Structures are given as C-alpha cells and as structure tokens.
CSV table of C-alpha atoms and ligand atoms in Angstrom, one decimal:
chain,number,residue,atom,x,y,z
A,184,MET,CA,128.3,124.9,83.4
A,185,ASN,CA,131.4,126.8,84.9
A,186,LYS,CA,134.0,124.2,85.5
A,187,SER,CA,135.9,126.4,87.9
A,188,THR,CA,136.9,125.1,91.2
A,189,VAL,CA,134.6,126.4,93.9
A,190,ALA,CA,134.7,126.6,97.6
A,191,ALA,CA,132.3,127.4,100.4
A,192,ILE,CA,131.6,126.8,104.1
A,193,SER,CA,129.4,123.7,104.3
A,194,THR,CA,128.4,123.9,108.0
A,195,ALA,CA,126.1,126.5,109.5
A,196,GLN,CA,127.5,129.8,110.2
A,197,GLY,CA,127.9,130.0,114.0
A,198,GLU,CA,130.2,128.9,116.7
A,199,GLY,CA,130.4,125.1,116.9
A,200,GLY,CA,132.9,122.1,117.4
A,201,ILE,CA,133.7,121.8,113.7
A,202,GLY,CA,133.4,124.0,110.7
A,203,VAL,CA,133.7,122.4,107.2
A,204,ILE,CA,135.1,124.1,104.2
A,205,ARG,CA,134.5,122.3,101.0
A,206,ILE,CA,136.4,122.7,97.9
A,207,SER,CA,135.4,121.0,94.7
A,208,GLY,CA,136.7,120.9,91.1
A,209,ASP,CA,139.6,119.9,89.0
A,210,LYS,CA,141.9,122.0,91.0
A,211,ALA,CA,140.6,121.1,94.5
A,212,LEU,CA,143.7,119.1,95.6
A,213,GLU,CA,146.2,121.7,93.9
A,214,ILE,CA,144.5,124.4,96.0
A,215,ALA,CA,144.6,122.3,99.3
A,216,ASP,CA,148.4,121.8,98.5
A,217,LYS,CA,148.8,125.5,98.8
A,218,ILE,CA,146.8,125.9,102.1
A,219,PHE,CA,147.3,122.6,104.1
A,220,ILE,CA,150.4,121.4,105.5
A,221,SER,CA,150.6,118.0,107.3
A,222,PRO,CA,153.4,116.9,109.6
A,223,SER,CA,154.6,114.3,107.3
A,224,ASN,CA,154.8,117.0,104.5
A,225,LYS,CA,152.7,114.7,102.2
A,226,LYS,CA,150.8,116.9,99.8
A,227,PRO,CA,147.1,116.5,99.5
A,228,SER,CA,147.4,116.0,95.8
A,229,GLN,CA,149.5,112.9,96.7
A,230,MET,CA,146.8,111.4,98.9
A,231,LYS,CA,144.4,108.7,97.7
A,232,GLY,CA,140.6,109.2,97.7
A,233,TYR,CA,138.8,108.5,101.0
A,234,THR,CA,141.7,109.3,103.0
A,235,ALA,CA,142.3,111.9,105.7
A,236,ALA,CA,145.2,113.7,107.2
A,237,PHE,CA,145.7,115.9,110.1
A,238,GLY,CA,147.6,119.3,109.7
A,239,ARG,CA,147.5,123.0,109.6
A,240,VAL,CA,145.7,125.3,107.3
A,241,VAL,CA,148.0,128.3,106.4
A,242,ASP,CA,147.6,131.5,104.4
A,243,ASP,CA,150.0,134.3,103.5
A,244,GLU,CA,150.0,135.6,107.1
A,245,GLY,CA,150.8,132.1,108.6
A,246,ALA,CA,149.0,129.4,110.4
A,247,VAL,CA,145.3,129.8,110.5
A,248,ASP,CA,144.0,126.7,112.4
A,249,GLU,CA,144.5,123.0,112.9
A,250,ALA,CA,142.4,121.0,110.6
A,251,VAL,CA,141.6,117.4,109.2
A,252,LEU,CA,141.6,117.2,105.5
A,253,LEU,CA,139.5,114.6,103.7
A,254,VAL,CA,140.3,113.8,100.1
A,255,PHE,CA,137.8,112.5,97.6
A,256,ARG,CA,138.7,111.7,94.0
A,257,ALA,CA,136.5,112.1,91.1
A,258,PRO,CA,134.0,110.5,90.5
A,259,HIS,CA,133.7,109.2,94.0
A,260,SER,CA,132.7,112.4,95.8
A,261,TYR,CA,129.4,114.3,96.6
A,262,THR,CA,129.8,116.5,93.5
A,263,GLY,CA,131.4,113.7,91.3
A,264,GLU,CA,134.6,116.0,91.1
A,265,ASP,CA,137.7,116.1,93.1
A,266,VAL,CA,136.9,117.4,96.6
A,267,ALA,CA,139.0,118.4,99.5
A,268,GLU,CA,137.2,119.0,102.8
A,269,LEU,CA,138.7,120.9,105.5
A,270,SER,CA,137.3,120.2,109.0
A,271,CYS,CA,138.6,123.0,111.2
A,272,HIS,CA,137.3,124.4,114.5
A,273,GLY,CA,133.9,125.7,114.0
A,274,GLY,CA,134.5,129.6,114.7
A,275,ILE,CA,132.8,132.2,112.6
A,276,TYR,CA,136.1,134.1,112.0
A,277,LEU,CA,138.2,130.8,111.6
A,278,THR,CA,136.0,129.2,108.9
A,279,LYS,CA,135.7,132.5,106.9
A,280,ARG,CA,139.4,132.9,107.1
A,281,VAL,CA,140.1,129.2,105.9
A,282,LEU,CA,137.5,129.9,103.1
A,283,ARG,CA,139.4,133.0,102.2
A,284,ALA,CA,142.6,131.1,102.1
A,285,ALA,CA,140.9,128.6,99.6
A,286,LEU,CA,139.7,131.7,97.6
A,287,GLN,CA,143.1,133.3,97.5
A,288,ALA,CA,144.7,130.0,96.4
A,289,GLY,CA,142.5,129.9,93.4
A,290,ALA,CA,139.0,128.8,94.1
A,291,SER,CA,135.9,130.7,93.3
A,292,PRO,CA,133.1,131.2,95.7
A,293,ALA,CA,130.4,128.5,95.3
A,294,GLU,CA,126.9,129.7,94.4
A,295,PRO,CA,123.9,128.6,96.5
A,296,GLY,CA,123.4,124.8,96.1
A,297,GLU,CA,126.4,124.8,93.7
A,298,PHE,CA,127.8,121.4,95.2
A,299,THR,CA,124.6,119.7,94.8
A,300,LYS,CA,124.0,121.2,91.4
A,301,ARG,CA,127.4,119.9,90.3
A,302,ALA,CA,126.3,116.4,91.7
A,303,PHE,CA,123.2,116.7,89.4
A,304,LEU,CA,125.1,117.9,86.3
A,305,ASN,CA,127.8,115.2,86.8
A,306,GLY,CA,125.1,112.6,86.8
A,307,LYS,CA,125.5,111.5,90.5
A,308,ILE,CA,121.9,112.3,91.4
A,309,ASP,CA,118.7,113.3,89.5
A,310,LEU,CA,116.7,116.4,90.2
A,311,THR,CA,114.2,114.5,92.7
A,312,GLU,CA,117.3,113.4,94.7
A,313,ALA,CA,118.8,116.9,94.6
A,314,GLU,CA,115.6,118.4,95.9
A,315,SER,CA,115.4,115.8,98.6
A,316,VAL,CA,118.7,117.2,100.0
A,317,ILE,CA,116.9,120.4,101.1
A,318,ASP,CA,114.1,118.3,102.7
A,319,LEU,CA,116.7,116.3,104.5
A,320,ILE,CA,118.2,119.4,105.9
A,321,THR,CA,115.0,121.1,106.8
A,322,ALA,CA,113.3,117.9,108.1
A,323,LYS,CA,111.5,118.5,111.4
A,324,SER,CA,110.3,115.1,112.3
A,325,LYS,CA,111.4,111.5,112.0
A,326,SER,CA,108.8,110.8,109.2
A,327,ALA,CA,109.9,113.9,107.2
A,328,ALA,CA,113.6,112.8,107.5
A,329,ARG,CA,112.8,109.4,106.4
A,330,ALA,CA,110.6,110.4,103.7
A,331,ALA,CA,113.4,112.7,102.4
A,332,LEU,CA,116.1,110.0,102.8
A,333,CYS,CA,114.1,107.6,100.8
A,334,VAL,CA,113.8,110.1,97.9
A,335,LYS,CA,117.4,110.8,98.3
A,336,GLU,CA,118.2,107.1,97.8
A,337,GLY,CA,116.1,107.0,94.7
A,338,ALA,CA,112.6,106.0,95.7
A,339,VAL,CA,111.0,108.6,93.3
A,340,ARG,CA,113.6,108.3,90.6
A,341,LYS,CA,113.3,104.4,90.4
A,342,LYS,CA,109.5,104.7,90.0
A,343,ILE,CA,109.5,107.4,87.5
A,344,ASN,CA,112.3,105.7,85.5
A,345,LEU,CA,110.4,102.5,85.3
A,346,VAL,CA,107.3,104.2,84.1
A,347,LYS,CA,109.3,106.2,81.6
A,348,GLU,CA,111.1,103.0,80.2
A,349,ASN,CA,107.6,101.2,79.9
A,350,LEU,CA,106.3,104.2,77.9
A,351,LEU,CA,109.6,104.4,75.9
A,352,THR,CA,109.0,100.7,75.0
A,353,VAL,CA,105.5,101.4,73.8
A,354,THR,CA,106.4,104.4,71.7
A,355,ALA,CA,109.4,102.6,70.3
A,356,HIS,CA,107.1,99.8,69.1
A,357,LEU,CA,104.6,102.4,67.7
A,358,SER,CA,107.2,104.4,65.8
A,359,ALA,CA,109.0,101.3,64.4
A,360,TRP,CA,105.7,99.9,63.2
A,361,ALA,CA,104.7,103.3,61.7
A,362,ASP,CA,107.9,104.0,60.1
A,363,TYR,CA,108.8,100.7,58.7
A,364,PRO,CA,105.5,99.0,57.8
A,365,GLU,CA,107.1,96.9,55.1
A,366,GLU,CA,109.9,95.5,57.4
A,367,ASP,CA,109.4,92.4,59.4
A,368,ILE,CA,108.2,94.1,62.6
A,369,ALA,CA,105.5,92.6,64.9
A,370,GLU,CA,102.2,94.2,64.5
A,371,VAL,CA,101.2,96.5,67.3
A,372,THR,CA,98.0,95.5,69.1
A,373,ASP,CA,95.9,97.6,71.4
A,374,ASP,CA,96.8,95.3,74.3
A,375,MET,CA,100.5,96.0,73.9
A,376,ILE,CA,99.7,99.7,74.6
A,377,PHE,CA,96.9,99.3,77.0
A,378,GLU,CA,98.6,97.2,79.7
A,379,PRO,CA,101.9,99.1,80.3
A,380,CYS,CA,100.0,102.5,80.0
A,381,SER,CA,97.5,101.4,82.6
A,382,LYS,CA,100.4,100.1,84.9
A,383,ALA,CA,102.1,103.5,84.4
A,384,LYS,CA,98.9,105.4,85.2
A,385,ALA,CA,98.3,103.5,88.4
A,386,VAL,CA,102.0,104.2,89.7
A,387,LEU,CA,101.6,108.0,88.8
A,388,GLU,CA,98.1,108.1,90.5
A,389,ASN,CA,99.6,106.3,93.6
A,390,LEU,CA,102.3,109.0,93.8
A,391,LEU,CA,99.9,111.8,93.5
A,392,SER,CA,97.5,110.3,96.0
A,393,THR,CA,100.3,110.7,98.8
A,394,TYR,CA,101.2,114.2,98.0
A,395,ASP,CA,99.0,116.1,100.5
A,396,SER,CA,99.6,113.7,103.4
A,397,GLY,CA,103.5,114.0,102.5
A,398,GLN,CA,103.2,117.8,102.7
A,399,ALA,CA,101.6,117.5,106.0
A,400,VAL,CA,104.5,115.4,107.2
A,401,LYS,CA,107.0,117.7,105.6
A,402,ARG,CA,105.8,121.3,105.7
A,403,GLY,CA,102.8,120.9,108.2
A,404,ILE,CA,99.2,122.0,108.2
A,405,ASP,CA,97.9,125.4,109.0
A,406,THR,CA,95.6,124.7,111.9
A,407,VAL,CA,93.4,127.1,113.6
A,408,ILE,CA,92.1,126.5,117.2
A,409,ALA,CA,88.8,128.3,117.5
A,410,GLY,CA,85.8,128.4,119.8
A,411,LYS,CA,83.8,130.9,122.0
A,412,PRO,CA,85.7,132.5,125.0
A,413,ASN,CA,86.7,130.2,127.8
A,414,VAL,CA,86.2,126.8,126.2
A,415,GLY,CA,89.9,126.2,126.7
A,416,LYS,CA,91.6,127.1,123.4
A,417,SER,CA,94.6,128.5,125.1
A,418,THR,CA,95.0,125.5,127.4
A,419,LEU,CA,94.6,123.2,124.3
A,420,MET,CA,97.4,125.3,122.5
A,421,ASN,CA,99.6,124.9,125.7
A,422,LEU,CA,98.8,121.2,125.8
A,423,LEU,CA,99.8,120.6,122.2
A,424,SER,CA,102.9,122.9,122.3
A,425,GLY,CA,104.0,121.6,125.7
A,426,CYS,CA,104.7,125.0,127.0
A,427,GLU,CA,102.8,128.1,128.3
A,428,LYS,CA,102.4,129.8,124.9
A,429,SER,CA,99.0,131.3,125.4
A,430,ILE,CA,97.7,133.1,128.5
A,431,VAL,CA,95.1,131.0,130.3
A,432,THR,CA,92.6,132.7,132.5
A,433,ASP,CA,88.9,132.3,133.4
A,434,ILE,CA,88.4,135.9,132.1
A,435,PRO,CA,86.7,135.8,128.7
A,436,GLY,CA,88.4,137.6,126.0
A,437,THR,CA,92.1,137.1,127.1
A,438,THR,CA,93.5,136.0,123.7
A,439,ARG,CA,93.1,139.0,121.5
A,440,ASP,CA,95.8,138.8,118.9
A,441,ILE,CA,96.7,135.3,117.1
A,442,VAL,CA,99.3,133.3,119.0
A,443,GLU,CA,101.2,131.0,116.7
A,444,GLU,CA,103.4,128.0,117.4
A,445,THR,CA,104.6,125.0,115.2
A,446,VAL,CA,104.3,121.8,117.1
A,447,LEU,CA,104.6,118.1,116.2
A,448,ALA,CA,101.4,116.0,116.6
A,449,GLY,CA,102.7,112.5,116.1
A,450,ASP,CA,103.9,112.4,112.6
A,451,VAL,CA,102.2,115.8,111.5
A,452,ILE,CA,103.6,119.3,111.8
A,453,LEU,CA,100.9,121.6,112.9
A,454,ARG,CA,101.4,125.3,112.4
A,455,LEU,CA,98.9,126.2,115.1
A,456,SER,CA,97.0,129.5,115.5
A,457,ASP,CA,95.2,130.2,118.9
A,458,THR,CA,92.6,132.8,117.9
A,459,ALA,CA,90.5,135.2,120.0
A,460,GLY,CA,87.3,133.7,121.4
A,461,LEU,CA,84.4,134.2,118.9
A,462,ARG,CA,81.8,136.4,120.3
A,463,ASP,CA,80.1,139.8,119.5
A,464,THR,CA,82.0,142.3,121.5
A,465,GLN,CA,81.9,146.2,122.0
A,466,ASP,CA,85.6,146.2,123.0
A,467,ALA,CA,87.5,147.6,120.0
A,468,VAL,CA,90.7,145.7,120.4
A,469,GLU,CA,88.9,142.4,121.1
A,470,LYS,CA,86.8,143.0,118.0
A,471,ILE,CA,89.8,143.3,115.7
A,472,GLY,CA,91.0,140.0,117.3
A,473,VAL,CA,87.6,138.2,116.5
A,474,ASP,CA,87.8,139.6,112.9
A,475,LYS,CA,91.3,138.3,112.6
A,476,ALA,CA,90.2,134.9,114.0
A,477,LYS,CA,87.4,134.6,111.5
A,478,LYS,CA,89.6,135.5,108.6
A,479,ARG,CA,92.2,132.8,109.7
A,480,LEU,CA,89.4,130.3,109.9
A,481,GLU,CA,88.4,130.8,106.2
A,482,GLN,CA,92.1,130.1,105.2
A,483,CYS,CA,92.9,127.2,107.5
A,484,SER,CA,93.6,123.7,106.4
A,485,LEU,CA,92.6,122.2,109.6
A,486,LEU,CA,90.2,123.5,112.2
A,487,LEU,CA,90.1,122.4,115.8
A,488,ALA,CA,86.7,123.7,116.9
A,489,VAL,CA,86.7,123.6,120.6
A,490,PHE,CA,83.5,123.3,122.7
A,491,ASP,CA,83.0,123.3,126.5
A,492,ASN,CA,81.4,120.1,127.6
A,493,SER,CA,80.2,121.7,130.8
A,494,ARG,CA,78.2,124.5,129.2
A,495,GLU,CA,75.1,124.4,126.9
A,496,LEU,CA,75.8,125.1,123.4
A,497,ASP,CA,74.9,128.6,122.6
A,498,GLU,CA,74.5,130.8,119.3
A,499,GLU,CA,78.3,131.2,119.0
A,500,ASP,CA,78.9,127.5,119.2
A,501,LYS,CA,76.2,126.9,116.7
A,502,LYS,CA,77.7,129.5,114.4
A,503,LEU,CA,81.1,127.7,114.6
A,504,ILE,CA,79.5,124.3,114.0
A,505,LYS,CA,78.0,125.8,110.9
A,506,THR,CA,81.4,127.2,109.6
A,507,ALA,CA,83.1,124.0,110.6
A,508,SER,CA,80.8,121.7,108.4
A,509,ASP,CA,82.6,123.3,105.2
A,510,LEU,CA,86.2,122.7,106.6
A,511,PRO,CA,88.4,119.7,107.4
A,512,CYS,CA,87.6,119.9,111.0
A,513,ILE,CA,87.9,118.0,114.4
A,514,ALA,CA,85.3,118.9,117.1
A,515,VAL,CA,87.2,119.0,120.4
A,516,ILE,CA,84.9,118.6,123.3
A,517,ASN,CA,86.9,120.1,126.1
A,518,LYS,CA,86.5,119.9,130.0
A,519,THR,CA,85.4,116.1,129.9
A,520,ASP,CA,86.4,116.2,133.6
A,521,LEU,CA,83.4,118.3,134.5
A,522,PRO,CA,79.8,117.1,134.1
A,523,ASN,CA,78.1,117.2,130.8
A,524,SER,CA,75.7,119.9,129.8
A,525,ALA,CA,76.5,120.5,126.0
A,526,ASP,CA,74.3,118.9,123.5
A,527,ILE,CA,77.0,116.5,121.8
A,528,SER,CA,74.6,114.9,119.4
A,529,TYR,CA,74.0,118.4,117.9
A,530,ILE,CA,77.7,118.6,117.5
A,531,SER,CA,78.0,115.0,116.0
A,532,ASP,CA,75.2,115.7,113.6
A,533,ASN,CA,77.2,118.2,111.9
A,534,ILE,CA,80.9,117.4,112.5
A,535,SER,CA,81.9,113.8,111.8
A,536,ASN,CA,85.3,113.9,113.7
A,537,ILE,CA,84.8,114.2,117.5
A,538,VAL,CA,87.4,113.9,120.2
A,539,TYR,CA,86.9,114.3,124.0
A,540,ILE,CA,89.6,115.8,126.0
A,541,SER,CA,90.4,117.5,129.2
A,542,ALA,CA,92.9,120.1,128.1
A,543,SER,CA,93.8,121.0,131.7
A,544,ASN,CA,94.8,117.4,132.9
A,545,GLY,CA,95.9,116.2,129.3
A,546,ASP,CA,93.3,113.2,128.9
A,547,GLY,CA,92.5,112.6,125.4
A,548,ARG,CA,95.7,114.2,124.0
A,549,ASN,CA,96.7,111.0,122.3
A,550,GLU,CA,93.2,110.5,120.9
A,551,LEU,CA,93.3,114.0,119.4
A,552,ILE,CA,96.8,113.3,117.8
A,553,SER,CA,95.5,110.1,116.3
A,554,ALA,CA,92.4,112.0,114.9
A,555,ILE,CA,94.8,114.6,113.4
A,556,GLU,CA,97.0,112.0,111.8
A,557,LYS,CA,94.0,110.3,110.4
A,558,LEU,CA,92.5,113.5,108.8
A,559,ALA,CA,96.0,114.3,107.4
A,560,GLY,CA,96.2,110.9,105.9
A,561,THR,CA,99.6,110.3,107.4
A,562,THR,CA,98.7,107.0,109.2
A,563,GLY,CA,99.2,104.7,106.3
A,564,LEU,CA,101.8,106.8,104.7
A,565,ASN,CA,104.9,104.7,103.7
A,566,PRO,CA,108.0,106.8,102.9
A,567,SER,CA,109.8,104.1,101.2
A,568,GLU,CA,107.1,104.3,98.4
A,569,GLY,CA,108.6,107.6,97.6
A,570,ILE,CA,106.8,110.9,98.2
A,571,LEU,CA,106.8,113.8,95.8
A,572,SER,CA,108.7,116.6,97.4
A,573,ASN,CA,107.1,119.9,96.1
A,574,GLU,CA,104.8,121.5,93.6
A,575,ARG,CA,107.2,121.3,90.7
A,576,GLN,CA,107.3,117.6,91.1
A,577,ARG,CA,103.5,117.2,91.7
A,578,LEU,CA,102.7,119.3,88.4
A,579,ALA,CA,105.1,117.1,86.3
A,580,VAL,CA,103.5,113.8,87.5
A,581,SER,CA,100.1,115.2,87.1
A,582,ASN,CA,100.7,116.4,83.6
A,583,ALA,CA,102.3,113.2,82.7
A,584,LEU,CA,99.2,111.3,84.1
A,585,GLY,CA,97.0,113.5,82.1
A,586,SER,CA,98.9,112.7,78.9
A,587,ILE,CA,98.7,109.0,79.6
A,588,THR,CA,94.9,109.3,80.2
A,589,GLU,CA,94.7,111.0,76.9
A,590,ALA,CA,96.5,108.2,75.2
A,591,LEU,CA,94.4,105.7,76.8
A,592,SER,CA,91.1,107.4,75.8
A,593,ALA,CA,92.5,107.8,72.2
A,594,LEU,CA,93.1,104.1,72.2
A,595,SER,CA,89.7,103.2,73.4
A,596,SER,CA,87.9,105.6,71.0
A,597,GLY,CA,89.9,103.9,68.0
A,598,MET,CA,91.9,106.9,67.1
A,599,THR,CA,95.0,106.3,65.2
A,600,TYR,CA,98.2,105.2,66.9
A,601,ASP,CA,99.8,108.5,65.9
A,602,ALA,CA,97.5,110.4,68.3
A,603,VAL,CA,98.5,107.8,71.1
A,604,THR,CA,102.2,108.2,70.3
A,605,VAL,CA,101.9,112.0,70.7
A,606,SER,CA,100.3,111.8,74.0
A,607,LEU,CA,102.8,109.3,75.3
A,608,GLU,CA,105.8,111.4,74.1
A,609,ASP,CA,104.3,114.2,76.1
A,610,ALA,CA,104.0,112.1,79.1
A,611,ILE,CA,107.7,110.9,78.6
A,612,SER,CA,109.0,114.5,78.3
A,613,GLU,CA,107.2,115.5,81.5
A,614,LEU,CA,108.8,112.7,83.3
A,615,MET,CA,112.2,113.6,81.9
A,616,GLU,CA,111.5,117.1,83.2
A,617,LEU,CA,110.8,115.9,86.6
A,618,THR,CA,114.0,113.9,86.9
A,619,GLY,CA,116.0,116.6,85.2
A,620,GLU,CA,117.1,114.5,82.1
A,621,LYS,CA,115.5,117.1,79.9
A,622,THR,CA,115.0,120.3,81.7
A,623,SER,CA,115.7,124.0,80.9
A,624,ASP,CA,118.5,125.8,82.7
A,625,GLU,CA,115.7,128.1,84.0
A,626,VAL,CA,114.1,125.2,85.7
A,627,ILE,CA,117.5,124.0,87.2
A,628,ASP,CA,118.4,127.4,88.3
A,629,ARG,CA,114.9,127.7,90.1
A,630,VAL,CA,115.5,124.3,91.9
A,631,PHE,CA,119.0,125.3,93.2
A,632,HIS,CA,117.9,129.0,94.0
A,633,ASN,CA,116.2,127.4,97.2
A,634,PHE,CA,119.4,125.9,98.4
A,635,CYS,CA,121.8,127.9,100.7
A,636,VAL,CA,125.6,128.4,99.9
A,637,GLY,CA,127.7,125.3,100.9
A,638,LYS,CA,125.2,122.7,100.1
B,270,GDP,P1,90.1,130.2,126.0
B,270,GDP,O1,89.4,131.5,126.4
B,270,GDP,O2,89.1,129.3,125.2
B,270,GDP,O3,91.5,130.3,125.5
B,270,GDP,O4,90.1,129.3,127.5
B,270,GDP,P2,91.4,129.2,128.4
B,270,GDP,O5,92.3,128.1,127.9
B,270,GDP,O6,91.8,130.5,128.7
B,270,GDP,O7,90.6,128.4,129.5
B,270,GDP,C1,89.5,129.2,130.2
B,270,GDP,C2,89.2,128.5,131.7
B,270,GDP,O8,88.9,127.1,131.5
B,270,GDP,C3,90.5,128.5,132.5
B,270,GDP,O9,90.1,128.8,133.7
B,270,GDP,C4,91.0,127.1,132.4
B,270,GDP,O10,91.8,126.7,133.4
B,270,GDP,C5,89.8,126.3,132.3
B,270,GDP,N1,90.0,125.0,131.6
B,270,GDP,C6,90.6,124.9,130.3
B,270,GDP,N2,90.6,123.5,130.0
B,270,GDP,C7,89.9,122.9,131.1
B,270,GDP,C8,89.6,121.5,131.2
B,270,GDP,O11,89.8,120.6,130.5
B,270,GDP,N3,88.8,121.3,132.4
B,270,GDP,C9,88.5,122.2,133.3
B,270,GDP,N4,87.9,121.8,134.4
B,270,GDP,N5,88.8,123.6,133.1
B,270,GDP,C10,89.5,123.8,131.9
C-alpha cells in the first residue's frame, strides 16, 4: 500500500451547494496548512480532531474560495488516517481548483475507491462493509438503502466472524488432539464437531437463502410485459411507471420496439420491458418487434403475461400461457372493468399467480405489487439479518458451506478427523476471503475497481 497522502473531490461532479475535497494521509494537515487560512490564523495542524474552522482556500494565484475545514485525527476518521475535508462551494471549476491546490501542496490524486480501500487496509472496516458503501451510494429504494446500511454496520461481518470463530475452535481442538496425543488434552468427540458445524451450516444456508430476494431489492428484476396486441400492456407499463412511457392506442401493433423503464414496485426494483404484441404479422417492422419480444421473454426473470378479460382467449393467448408455465410468471387479467369473456380457469390451470386489474383506472395495482413482492421473496426479507451484497460474497459463502457439508459427511461416514480438519480449514479460508482477512491483492483491487474516485 502506497502510504502517500491522497486527495480527491468526494462529492458528485456537478454544480451544487457544497463540494467536498478530501485529503487523507500522514501529511493531510500539513497540506491543509498550505492551502487553508482561517481568520484566526490557527493552522489546521494545530486543530484537534472532530473540529471545524471557517476560512479561505488559497493557491499560488491567491484566494480560490471560502470553505469550512473539518479535521479528523488518525485513527478516528473514515480512512483511519489524518484527514482534512474542505467543504467549498460546489462549482465544477472551484472544486477542481481546490483539488489542484491540494495536489500542488503535496498530495497525490486518489485512485478510485482509495479512501474506502485505506479504511479497509487500516482495519476500520472489512470487505463486506467496504462493498456496502457502493450499495449505499447506489441504493434506489428504502429497503435497498436499509439493507446496505445494516451490512455497513457489520450485519454480515458479525455473522461470518461468529461462524469462523466456532469453526476455529473446532479445528483448534482437532489439531491439539492430533498433535499432542500424549498431553492431557480432552478427547475430541463427534458431538464436539457436529454441533458447531451444524450451527455454522444453518447460518450460511440462511445467508444464501436471502441472496436472490436481496438482489431483487438491490439491483432489480428483469421483467417483461407480454401479451397479444391491445390487451393493455402499454397501459400497464404506464400505470407501473407512473408516466406516459409507452404509446397507448386501440390500434393493434403500436408498440414495435422494446420500451424500457426502471420502476419501484413496493420494495422491488423492476427493470420493465414493454414488448410488441405477440401475433403473426406480415408487417416487416412489427415482425422484428415480435421476434425481439420473444427473445426477451426467454431471458427474463419475471414475466407479466397480460390477458384481456373482455375477449375470449385465442391461440396467441394460449401460446403465451404455454411459455409462461416455464417461467416465474404472474398472469395479469386486465380490463376487469369490462364484462368477462376470457376463460379464466384455463389461465389458472396453467399459471398459479393471477392478479385482476384495470390498468386504465388503476384498480388492482396494489394487488399486483404484492404479488410481485411475494414472488421476488422480499415480503419477509429482514435487512438487519445481513444480506449478501454480490456474487463474490455469495460464492465465498457457498464454497464455505460446501466445505462444512463435506466435513459433516466425513464425520458421519466415520472418516478420520484429519479429513474433517482439512474441510473445515477450507471453509475458514473461504470466510476469511469473504471478509478480506486473507485475500489476494487481485481480489482487493477487483473490489475497489467498482468504486469511483473520491469514495
Ligand atoms: P397493448 O397493445 O397491449 O400495449 O394495449 P394498450 O395499452 O395500447 O391498450 C389497448 C387499448 O385498450 C387502449 O384503447 C386502452 O385504452 C385500452 N385499455 C387498456 N387497459 C384497459 C382497461 O383496464 N380497461 C379498459 N376498458 N380499456 C383498457
């Protein structure tokens, strides 16, 4: 780790009320001394941690801006190092010039995610907490933000550490007993291994079980709205997105390309695609749209299959019902404000989730959202339990679980304790990889590669 003092603009690049330039490292306050002058002439390096001063930022051309300086003293800062944060006016030119002043005074430009990386390397946070910083910044819903905050506050770290400590206790017993058989060490029994391993297994299984629904809350679900022409797909798209996103007409074949929108349905982010009405057509452009719709259908994670309550089901409806039966799907019976002609029992025989709506007047919207939340598994999701953030974390937990399962089956099939120890050590090292206690530089670089500069 380069121990130079680094600086970056930590607020978004754009015009705003305030722009923050963060300087972190051994020389942070020395650098602040050179570029910040307060009316009392008290130097930043003479200020205590957690104190602020009003003053001016200066460079070799003179005054740059007024600013508030915040001083943090190691280890009581975000990075664990000495930190000076300058809050100046949030202009694009001004923040860049203040940053330049800091660089001229001796700071190096911070790499993407370098402040958080330093926090990790200085032991302020583990890797799961570091990754939650991105999740917090990019959260698009209350649940996503809450889930990320719980992880930032250690919900996953504490669980993983507990599992790891339990496994370490078991392996320590096993090694002591194997290495010093002549010493007065309590004999290891199967029960001493079985119970903590089973508990560890249950905790990891639980973490894995909420991964998919956690992803639905955080990243959203690829959702396709499909159905034959004129059933009300575009009207449904507009109802869910709360704006006129798709063109609504009574002329079949209006939506020819895929119209996309990200919407929040209760706790779930839906990446919605409104597709061309499914039908055989001679129109070359509409045909491309229908083919695209069919392809999108095959890839989606959730299908909202729309049917017109006021018309009898036809071959196109039946084809869609057939496709839908292989996919996570909700049958949306639309136009319930009109008299029923569609054979609902035919639909319910093939698709178990059915919701009745009138997309044009909004009836049934809440029922549809509840059905989506139920299918996405977010209804019972408890963020404070700790939700795994990404594929890296999921894989580590899944590998650790695999190794514990191996250890347990080695135990029950009467294999030597050596075999059990090897599997448990594998599990421990996966968990240490997850939290970053034992991780290659390559993995760490990959984690922080996803950050932007200033975080
Ligand atoms: P799409 O071709 O499947 O996208 O269907 P549209 O959303 O364009 O709607 C086709 C026609 O059905 C339009 O005239 C809509 O106003 C009408 N429509 C859509 N939803 C409803 C509904 O819930 N009730 C009634 N009565 N008409 C609807």
